[in-house]
Amino acid sequence: FPYFVMELAGGGNLRGRMSAAPEGKMPLPIVVRILTQMAYALRHAHQNGVVHLGLKPENVLFDSFGNVKLSDFGFGRIMDRDDDADRSTSPVLVGSGTVGYLAPECIQPDAAKDAAGPQADIYSLGMLCYEMLTGKLPGRRSPLPSAARSDVPAAFDDVFDRMTRDELSE
């Protein structure tokens, strides 16, 4: 019978770590470390034509040393890729996502079938970053990260804003 073997992620998931943090706000150096490791993992996936589209705290796992492991690549759905297609222009779309973390192009009913690409994962990464910093998902009227938390440098505001733009062209 076919079977699947994975590395044991003995450090739990991001949801558990956020829940254990006071008011759900994780220490800034830890947020930067997690964010950086997730960005590297996504860069590797995107360079290989894979788009996750299912990033959420439950899919961010940790090994026993606290290193990030992105999970749930390939179990949700795989859509539209020719075997002969260039990987850089024809991504494999994976996962179904959770609405709070999904980019606008993933949830708009009139969006093109292939509109969601690597930028949708970057949007989700921005949403996760905000949640790690503030303990909650941002809404339309939420303050920027530095206004929501005094120890967050203002430079985070621009990064968060650029990651979570609504317009696909941006």
PDB file of N, CA and C in Angstrom, residues 31-118:
ATOM      1  N   VAL A  31       8.844  36.733  15.954  1.00  0.00           N
ATOM      2  CA  VAL A  31       8.019  37.022  14.769  1.00  0.00           C
ATOM      3  C   VAL A  31       8.918  37.209  13.547  1.00  0.00           C
ATOM      4  N   VAL A  32       9.988  37.954  13.699  1.00  0.00           N
ATOM      5  CA  VAL A  32      10.912  38.197  12.578  1.00  0.00           C
ATOM      6  C   VAL A  32      11.523  36.872  12.113  1.00  0.00           C
ATOM      7  N   ARG A  33      11.921  36.033  13.050  1.00  0.00           N
ATOM      8  CA  ARG A  33      12.509  34.733  12.688  1.00  0.00           C
ATOM      9  C   ARG A  33      11.503  33.867  11.927  1.00  0.00           C
ATOM     10  N   ILE A  34      10.292  33.774  12.442  1.00  0.00           N
ATOM     11  CA  ILE A  34       9.258  32.955  11.802  1.00  0.00           C
ATOM     12  C   ILE A  34       8.910  33.513  10.424  1.00  0.00           C
ATOM     13  N   LEU A  35       8.722  34.816  10.354  1.00  0.00           N
ATOM     14  CA  LEU A  35       8.393  35.468   9.085  1.00  0.00           C
ATOM     15  C   LEU A  35       9.489  35.227   8.043  1.00  0.00           C
ATOM     16  N   THR A  36      10.727  35.355   8.441  1.00  0.00           N
ATOM     17  CA  THR A  36      11.851  35.148   7.525  1.00  0.00           C
ATOM     18  C   THR A  36      11.895  33.708   7.021  1.00  0.00           C
ATOM     19  N   GLN A  37      11.727  32.756   7.926  1.00  0.00           N
ATOM     20  CA  GLN A  37      11.768  31.361   7.514  1.00  0.00           C
ATOM     21  C   GLN A  37      10.594  31.002   6.604  1.00  0.00           C
ATOM     22  N   MET A  38       9.416  31.552   6.883  1.00  0.00           N
ATOM     23  CA  MET A  38       8.272  31.305   5.995  1.00  0.00           C
ATOM     24  C   MET A  38       8.530  31.906   4.618  1.00  0.00           C
ATOM     25  N   ALA A  39       9.120  33.100   4.585  1.00  0.00           N
ATOM     26  CA  ALA A  39       9.408  33.749   3.296  1.00  0.00           C
ATOM     27  C   ALA A  39      10.391  32.923   2.474  1.00  0.00           C
ATOM     28  N   TYR A  40      11.416  32.381   3.109  1.00  0.00           N
ATOM     29  CA  TYR A  40      12.372  31.530   2.391  1.00  0.00           C
ATOM     30  C   TYR A  40      11.695  30.264   1.862  1.00  0.00           C
ATOM     31  N   ALA A  41      10.838  29.661   2.668  1.00  0.00           N
ATOM     32  CA  ALA A  41      10.134  28.450   2.224  1.00  0.00           C
ATOM     33  C   ALA A  41       9.228  28.757   1.038  1.00  0.00           C
ATOM     34  N   LEU A  42       8.516  29.879   1.103  1.00  0.00           N
ATOM     35  CA  LEU A  42       7.642  30.258  -0.009  1.00  0.00           C
ATOM     36  C   LEU A  42       8.446  30.599  -1.254  1.00  0.00           C
ATOM     37  N   ARG A  43       9.577  31.265  -1.087  1.00  0.00           N
ATOM     38  CA  ARG A  43      10.412  31.573  -2.249  1.00  0.00           C
ATOM     39  C   ARG A  43      10.834  30.284  -2.949  1.00  0.00           C
ATOM     40  N   HIS A  44      11.231  29.299  -2.183  1.00  0.00           N
ATOM     41  CA  HIS A  44      11.628  28.015  -2.764  1.00  0.00           C
ATOM     42  C   HIS A  44      10.450  27.361  -3.489  1.00  0.00           C
ATOM     43  N   ALA A  45       9.292  27.369  -2.872  1.00  0.00           N
ATOM     44  CA  ALA A  45       8.104  26.781  -3.513  1.00  0.00           C
ATOM     45  C   ALA A  45       7.769  27.528  -4.800  1.00  0.00           C
ATOM     46  N   HIS A  46       7.747  28.839  -4.746  1.00  0.00           N
ATOM     47  CA  HIS A  46       7.393  29.646  -5.921  1.00  0.00           C
ATOM     48  C   HIS A  46       8.403  29.456  -7.051  1.00  0.00           C
ATOM     49  N   GLN A  47       9.675  29.342  -6.722  1.00  0.00           N
ATOM     50  CA  GLN A  47      10.694  29.106  -7.751  1.00  0.00           C
ATOM     51  C   GLN A  47      10.497  27.758  -8.435  1.00  0.00           C
ATOM     52  N   ASN A  48       9.804  26.858  -7.763  1.00  0.00           N
ATOM     53  CA  ASN A  48       9.546  25.537  -8.323  1.00  0.00           C
ATOM     54  C   ASN A  48       8.113  25.393  -8.825  1.00  0.00           C
ATOM     55  N   GLY A  49       7.434  26.526  -9.019  1.00  0.00           N
ATOM     56  CA  GLY A  49       6.112  26.518  -9.617  1.00  0.00           C
ATOM     57  C   GLY A  49       4.991  26.078  -8.700  1.00  0.00           C
ATOM     58  N   VAL A  50       5.207  26.121  -7.393  1.00  0.00           N
ATOM     59  CA  VAL A  50       4.179  25.698  -6.438  1.00  0.00           C
ATOM     60  C   VAL A  50       3.675  26.914  -5.674  1.00  0.00           C
ATOM     61  N   VAL A  51       2.364  27.069  -5.639  1.00  0.00           N
ATOM     62  CA  VAL A  51       1.721  28.133  -4.862  1.00  0.00           C
ATOM     63  C   VAL A  51       0.888  27.450  -3.790  1.00  0.00           C
ATOM     64  N   HIS A  52       1.068  27.833  -2.549  1.00  0.00           N
ATOM     65  CA  HIS A  52       0.413  27.136  -1.434  1.00  0.00           C
ATOM     66  C   HIS A  52      -1.079  27.434  -1.367  1.00  0.00           C
ATOM     67  N   LEU A  53      -1.453  28.695  -1.256  1.00  0.00           N
ATOM     68  CA  LEU A  53      -2.843  29.170  -1.161  1.00  0.00           C
ATOM     69  C   LEU A  53      -3.617  28.619   0.032  1.00  0.00           C
ATOM     70  N   GLY A  54      -2.918  28.094   1.013  1.00  0.00           N
ATOM     71  CA  GLY A  54      -3.595  27.582   2.195  1.00  0.00           C
ATOM     72  C   GLY A  54      -2.865  27.943   3.466  1.00  0.00           C
ATOM     73  N   LEU A  55      -2.107  29.036   3.426  1.00  0.00           N
ATOM     74  CA  LEU A  55      -1.349  29.414   4.617  1.00  0.00           C
ATOM     75  C   LEU A  55      -2.284  29.852   5.727  1.00  0.00           C
ATOM     76  N   LYS A  56      -2.068  29.287   6.884  1.00  0.00           N
ATOM     77  CA  LYS A  56      -2.792  29.642   8.107  1.00  0.00           C
ATOM     78  C   LYS A  56      -1.945  29.130   9.255  1.00  0.00           C
ATOM     79  N   PRO A  57      -2.195  29.581  10.466  1.00  0.00           N
ATOM     80  CA  PRO A  57      -1.340  29.187  11.595  1.00  0.00           C
ATOM     81  C   PRO A  57      -1.226  27.670  11.790  1.00  0.00           C
ATOM     82  N   GLU A  58      -2.257  26.947  11.474  1.00  0.00           N
ATOM     83  CA  GLU A  58      -2.226  25.498  11.641  1.00  0.00           C
ATOM     84  C   GLU A  58      -1.294  24.809  10.641  1.00  0.00           C
ATOM     85  N   ASN A  59      -0.947  25.487   9.552  1.00  0.00           N
ATOM     86  CA  ASN A  59      -0.052  24.920   8.532  1.00  0.00           C
ATOM     87  C   ASN A  59       1.392  25.370   8.699  1.00  0.00           C
ATOM     88  N   VAL A  60       1.668  26.114   9.744  1.00  0.00           N
ATOM     89  CA  VAL A  60       3.035  26.529  10.055  1.00  0.00           C
ATOM     90  C   VAL A  60       3.477  25.690  11.255  1.00  0.00           C
ATOM     91  N   LEU A  61       4.307  24.701  10.986  1.00  0.00           N
ATOM     92  CA  LEU A  61       4.763  23.776  12.020  1.00  0.00           C
ATOM     93  C   LEU A  61       6.188  24.111  12.434  1.00  0.00           C
ATOM     94  N   PHE A  62       6.592  23.582  13.580  1.00  0.00           N
ATOM     95  CA  PHE A  62       7.942  23.816  14.095  1.00  0.00           C
ATOM     96  C   PHE A  62       8.601  22.497  14.437  1.00  0.00           C
ATOM     97  N   ASP A  63       9.898  22.391  14.117  1.00  0.00           N
ATOM     98  CA  ASP A  63      10.635  21.208  14.551  1.00  0.00           C
ATOM     99  C   ASP A  63      11.043  21.431  16.007  1.00  0.00           C
ATOM    100  N   SER A  64      11.764  20.491  16.568  1.00  0.00           N
ATOM    101  CA  SER A  64      12.121  20.570  17.987  1.00  0.00           C
ATOM    102  C   SER A  64      13.099  21.709  18.287  1.00  0.00           C
ATOM    103  N   PHE A  65      13.717  22.289  17.257  1.00  0.00           N
ATOM    104  CA  PHE A  65      14.630  23.419  17.438  1.00  0.00           C
ATOM    105  C   PHE A  65      13.937  24.766  17.221  1.00  0.00           C
ATOM    106  N   GLY A  66      12.659  24.736  16.852  1.00  0.00           N
ATOM    107  CA  GLY A  66      11.920  25.974  16.615  1.00  0.00           C
ATOM    108  C   GLY A  66      11.987  26.466  15.186  1.00  0.00           C
ATOM    109  N   ASN A  67      12.494  25.652  14.266  1.00  0.00           N
ATOM    110  CA  ASN A  67      12.554  26.039  12.857  1.00  0.00           C
ATOM    111  C   ASN A  67      11.209  25.793  12.192  1.00  0.00           C
ATOM    112  N   VAL A  68      10.844  26.682  11.297  1.00  0.00           N
ATOM    113  CA  VAL A  68       9.551  26.636  10.609  1.00  0.00           C
ATOM    114  C   VAL A  68       9.542  25.556   9.538  1.00  0.00           C
ATOM    115  N   LYS A  69       8.417  24.873   9.461  1.00  0.00           N
ATOM    116  CA  LYS A  69       8.141  23.896   8.405  1.00  0.00           C
ATOM    117  C   LYS A  69       6.737  24.203   7.894  1.00  0.00           C
ATOM    118  N   LEU A  70       6.615  24.615   6.635  1.00  0.00           N
ATOM    119  CA  LEU A  70       5.288  24.856   6.066  1.00  0.00           C
ATOM    120  C   LEU A  70       4.690  23.522   5.657  1.00  0.00           C
ATOM    121  N   SER A  71       3.454  23.298   6.026  1.00  0.00           N
ATOM    122  CA  SER A  71       2.808  22.024   5.729  1.00  0.00           C
ATOM    123  C   SER A  71       1.584  22.212   4.854  1.00  0.00           C
ATOM    124  N   ASP A  72       1.007  21.110   4.496  1.00  0.00           N
ATOM    125  CA  ASP A  72      -0.211  21.036   3.703  1.00  0.00           C
ATOM    126  C   ASP A  72       0.028  21.476   2.261  1.00  0.00           C
ATOM    127  N   PHE A  73       1.210  21.176   1.749  1.00  0.00           N
ATOM    128  CA  PHE A  73       1.475  21.349   0.328  1.00  0.00           C
ATOM    129  C   PHE A  73       0.983  20.089  -0.377  1.00  0.00           C
ATOM    130  N   GLY A  74      -0.020  20.229  -1.187  1.00  0.00           N
ATOM    131  CA  GLY A  74      -0.400  19.112  -2.028  1.00  0.00           C
ATOM    132  C   GLY A  74      -1.607  18.317  -1.613  1.00  0.00           C
ATOM    133  N   PHE A  75      -2.158  18.563  -0.446  1.00  0.00           N
ATOM    134  CA  PHE A  75      -3.291  17.762  -0.021  1.00  0.00           C
ATOM    135  C   PHE A  75      -4.625  18.418  -0.340  1.00  0.00           C
ATOM    136  N   GLY A  76      -4.655  19.736  -0.500  1.00  0.00           N
ATOM    137  CA  GLY A  76      -5.914  20.421  -0.778  1.00  0.00           C
ATOM    138  C   GLY A  76      -6.390  20.216  -2.198  1.00  0.00           C
ATOM    139  N   ARG A  77      -5.699  20.810  -3.143  1.00  0.00           N
ATOM    140  CA  ARG A  77      -6.058  20.664  -4.558  1.00  0.00           C
ATOM    141  C   ARG A  77      -4.872  21.079  -5.417  1.00  0.00           C
ATOM    142  N   ILE A  78      -4.787  20.469  -6.553  1.00  0.00           N
ATOM    143  CA  ILE A  78      -3.784  20.848  -7.540  1.00  0.00           C
ATOM    144  C   ILE A  78      -4.557  21.174  -8.800  1.00  0.00           C
ATOM    145  N   MET A  79      -4.274  22.325  -9.394  1.00  0.00           N
ATOM    146  CA  MET A  79      -5.060  22.796 -10.521  1.00  0.00           C
ATOM    147  C   MET A  79      -4.185  23.166 -11.704  1.00  0.00           C
ATOM    148  N   ASP A  80      -4.674  22.869 -12.884  1.00  0.00           N
ATOM    149  CA  ASP A  80      -4.226  23.445 -14.151  1.00  0.00           C
ATOM    150  C   ASP A  80      -2.744  23.706 -14.319  1.00  0.00           C
ATOM    151  N   ARG A  81      -2.024  22.658 -14.662  1.00  0.00           N
ATOM    152  CA  ARG A  81      -0.653  22.870 -15.082  1.00  0.00           C
ATOM    153  C   ARG A  81      -0.325  21.826 -16.128  1.00  0.00           C
ATOM    154  N   ASP A  82       0.105  22.283 -17.271  1.00  0.00           N
ATOM    155  CA  ASP A  82       0.566  21.365 -18.305  1.00  0.00           C
ATOM    156  C   ASP A  82       1.887  20.769 -17.867  1.00  0.00           C
ATOM    157  N   ASP A  83       2.081  19.489 -18.153  1.00  0.00           N
ATOM    158  CA  ASP A  83       3.353  18.860 -17.823  1.00  0.00           C
ATOM    159  C   ASP A  83       4.495  19.483 -18.613  1.00  0.00           C
ATOM    160  N   ASP A  84       4.197  20.028 -19.798  1.00  0.00           N
ATOM    161  CA  ASP A  84       5.233  20.631 -20.630  1.00  0.00           C
ATOM    162  C   ASP A  84       5.425  22.127 -20.351  1.00  0.00           C
ATOM    163  N   ALA A  85       4.593  22.679 -19.483  1.00  0.00           N
ATOM    164  CA  ALA A  85       4.619  24.128 -19.260  1.00  0.00           C
ATOM    165  C   ALA A  85       5.858  24.542 -18.468  1.00  0.00           C
ATOM    166  N   ASP A  86       6.273  25.778 -18.690  1.00  0.00           N
ATOM    167  CA  ASP A  86       7.373  26.370 -17.949  1.00  0.00           C
ATOM    168  C   ASP A  86       6.898  26.595 -16.509  1.00  0.00           C
ATOM    169  N   ARG A  87       7.626  26.105 -15.533  1.00  0.00           N
ATOM    170  CA  ARG A  87       7.206  26.206 -14.137  1.00  0.00           C
ATOM    171  C   ARG A  87       7.061  27.643 -13.665  1.00  0.00           C
ATOM    172  N   SER A  88       7.831  28.552 -14.215  1.00  0.00           N
ATOM    173  CA  SER A  88       7.754  29.929 -13.746  1.00  0.00           C
ATOM    174  C   SER A  88       6.479  30.626 -14.197  1.00  0.00           C
ATOM    175  N   THR A  89       5.800  30.110 -15.206  1.00  0.00           N
ATOM    176  CA  THR A  89       4.594  30.777 -15.692  1.00  0.00           C
ATOM    177  C   THR A  89       3.328  29.973 -15.444  1.00  0.00           C
ATOM    178  N   SER A  90       3.453  28.741 -15.013  1.00  0.00           N
ATOM    179  CA  SER A  90       2.288  27.898 -14.809  1.00  0.00           C
ATOM    180  C   SER A  90       2.363  27.210 -13.451  1.00  0.00           C
ATOM    181  N   PRO A  91       1.999  27.931 -12.374  1.00  0.00           N
ATOM    182  CA  PRO A  91       2.174  27.358 -11.045  1.00  0.00           C
ATOM    183  C   PRO A  91       1.174  26.251 -10.748  1.00  0.00           C
ATOM    184  N   VAL A  92       1.590  25.384  -9.843  1.00  0.00           N
ATOM    185  CA  VAL A  92       0.673  24.399  -9.285  1.00  0.00           C
ATOM    186  C   VAL A  92       0.019  25.084  -8.094  1.00  0.00           C
ATOM    187  N   LEU A  93      -1.292  25.140  -8.058  1.00  0.00           N
ATOM    188  CA  LEU A  93      -2.004  25.793  -6.969  1.00  0.00           C
ATOM    189  C   LEU A  93      -2.410  24.743  -5.957  1.00  0.00           C
ATOM    190  N   VAL A  94      -2.047  24.960  -4.704  1.00  0.00           N
ATOM    191  CA  VAL A  94      -2.255  23.959  -3.671  1.00  0.00           C
ATOM    192  C   VAL A  94      -3.068  24.550  -2.534  1.00  0.00           C
ATOM    193  N   GLY A  95      -3.979  23.754  -1.972  1.00  0.00           N
ATOM    194  CA  GLY A  95      -4.708  24.166  -0.786  1.00  0.00           C
ATOM    195  C   GLY A  95      -5.955  24.954  -1.094  1.00  0.00           C
ATOM    196  N   SER A  96      -6.812  25.038  -0.102  1.00  0.00           N
ATOM    197  CA  SER A  96      -8.058  25.769  -0.283  1.00  0.00           C
ATOM    198  C   SER A  96      -8.123  26.993   0.608  1.00  0.00           C
ATOM    199  N   GLY A  97      -7.210  27.117   1.550  1.00  0.00           N
ATOM    200  CA  GLY A  97      -7.097  28.312   2.363  1.00  0.00           C
ATOM    201  C   GLY A  97      -8.188  28.484   3.397  1.00  0.00           C
ATOM    202  N   THR A  98      -7.999  29.470   4.253  1.00  0.00           N
ATOM    203  CA  THR A  98      -8.974  29.878   5.246  1.00  0.00           C
ATOM    204  C   THR A  98      -9.247  31.339   4.966  1.00  0.00           C
ATOM    205  N   VAL A  99     -10.504  31.719   4.930  1.00  0.00           N
ATOM    206  CA  VAL A  99     -10.927  33.031   4.439  1.00  0.00           C
ATOM    207  C   VAL A  99     -10.153  34.195   5.048  1.00  0.00           C
ATOM    208  N   GLY A 100      -9.881  34.190   6.330  1.00  0.00           N
ATOM    209  CA  GLY A 100      -9.188  35.306   6.964  1.00  0.00           C
ATOM    210  C   GLY A 100      -7.790  35.550   6.438  1.00  0.00           C
ATOM    211  N   TYR A 101      -7.204  34.553   5.824  1.00  0.00           N
ATOM    212  CA  TYR A 101      -5.825  34.652   5.340  1.00  0.00           C
ATOM    213  C   TYR A 101      -5.745  34.724   3.819  1.00  0.00           C
ATOM    214  N   LEU A 102      -6.864  34.556   3.141  1.00  0.00           N
ATOM    215  CA  LEU A 102      -6.865  34.517   1.673  1.00  0.00           C
ATOM    216  C   LEU A 102      -6.758  35.902   1.061  1.00  0.00           C
ATOM    217  N   ALA A 103      -6.006  35.990  -0.006  1.00  0.00           N
ATOM    218  CA  ALA A 103      -5.888  37.225  -0.773  1.00  0.00           C
ATOM    219  C   ALA A 103      -7.212  37.516  -1.468  1.00  0.00           C
ATOM    220  N   PRO A 104      -7.508  38.786  -1.736  1.00  0.00           N
ATOM    221  CA  PRO A 104      -8.776  39.129  -2.386  1.00  0.00           C
ATOM    222  C   PRO A 104      -9.022  38.391  -3.691  1.00  0.00           C
ATOM    223  N   GLU A 105      -7.975  38.159  -4.482  1.00  0.00           N
ATOM    224  CA  GLU A 105      -8.173  37.492  -5.767  1.00  0.00           C
ATOM    225  C   GLU A 105      -8.600  36.038  -5.596  1.00  0.00           C
ATOM    226  N   CYS A 106      -8.408  35.482  -4.418  1.00  0.00           N
ATOM    227  CA  CYS A 106      -8.802  34.089  -4.167  1.00  0.00           C
ATOM    228  C   CYS A 106     -10.276  33.958  -3.783  1.00  0.00           C
ATOM    229  N   ILE A 107     -10.875  35.049  -3.330  1.00  0.00           N
ATOM    230  CA  ILE A 107     -12.253  34.952  -2.847  1.00  0.00           C
ATOM    231  C   ILE A 107     -13.258  35.755  -3.658  1.00  0.00           C
ATOM    232  N   GLN A 108     -12.789  36.518  -4.626  1.00  0.00           N
ATOM    233  CA  GLN A 108     -13.712  37.283  -5.461  1.00  0.00           C
ATOM    234  C   GLN A 108     -14.384  36.353  -6.465  1.00  0.00           C
ATOM    235  N   PRO A 109     -15.709  36.368  -6.510  1.00  0.00           N
ATOM    236  CA  PRO A 109     -16.416  35.439  -7.393  1.00  0.00           C
ATOM    237  C   PRO A 109     -16.124  35.654  -8.877  1.00  0.00           C
ATOM    238  N   ASP A 110     -15.788  36.875  -9.270  1.00  0.00           N
ATOM    239  CA  ASP A 110     -15.546  37.147 -10.690  1.00  0.00           C
ATOM    240  C   ASP A 110     -14.062  37.099 -11.051  1.00  0.00           C
ATOM    241  N   ALA A 111     -13.235  36.641 -10.110  1.00  0.00           N
ATOM    242  CA  ALA A 111     -11.794  36.576 -10.373  1.00  0.00           C
ATOM    243  C   ALA A 111     -11.495  35.498 -11.402  1.00  0.00           C
ATOM    244  N   ALA A 112     -10.483  35.753 -12.185  1.00  0.00           N
ATOM    245  CA  ALA A 112     -10.051  34.767 -13.172  1.00  0.00           C
ATOM    246  C   ALA A 112      -9.568  33.511 -12.466  1.00  0.00           C
ATOM    247  N   LYS A 113      -9.794  32.392 -13.075  1.00  0.00           N
ATOM    248  CA  LYS A 113      -9.447  31.099 -12.493  1.00  0.00           C
ATOM    249  C   LYS A 113      -7.962  31.018 -12.136  1.00  0.00           C
ATOM    250  N   ASP A 114      -7.115  31.641 -12.938  1.00  0.00           N
ATOM    251  CA  ASP A 114      -5.680  31.558 -12.706  1.00  0.00           C
ATOM    252  C   ASP A 114      -5.098  32.841 -12.114  1.00  0.00           C
ATOM    253  N   ALA A 115      -5.954  33.703 -11.522  1.00  0.00           N
ATOM    254  CA  ALA A 115      -5.478  34.973 -10.979  1.00  0.00           C
ATOM    255  C   ALA A 115      -4.586  34.780  -9.760  1.00  0.00           C
ATOM    256  N   ALA A 116      -4.865  33.768  -8.957  1.00  0.00           N
ATOM    257  CA  ALA A 116      -4.100  33.563  -7.736  1.00  0.00           C
ATOM    258  C   ALA A 116      -2.745  32.961  -8.075  1.00  0.00           C
ATOM    259  N   GLY A 117      -1.706  33.633  -7.627  1.00  0.00           N
ATOM    260  CA  GLY A 117      -0.346  33.163  -7.860  1.00  0.00           C
ATOM    261  C   GLY A 117       0.487  33.390  -6.620  1.00  0.00           C
ATOM    262  N   PRO A 118       1.788  33.495  -6.777  1.00  0.00           N
ATOM    263  CA  PRO A 118       2.673  33.695  -5.619  1.00  0.00           C
ATOM    264  C   PRO A 118       2.284  34.897  -4.753  1.00  0.00           C
TER     265      PRO A 118
END
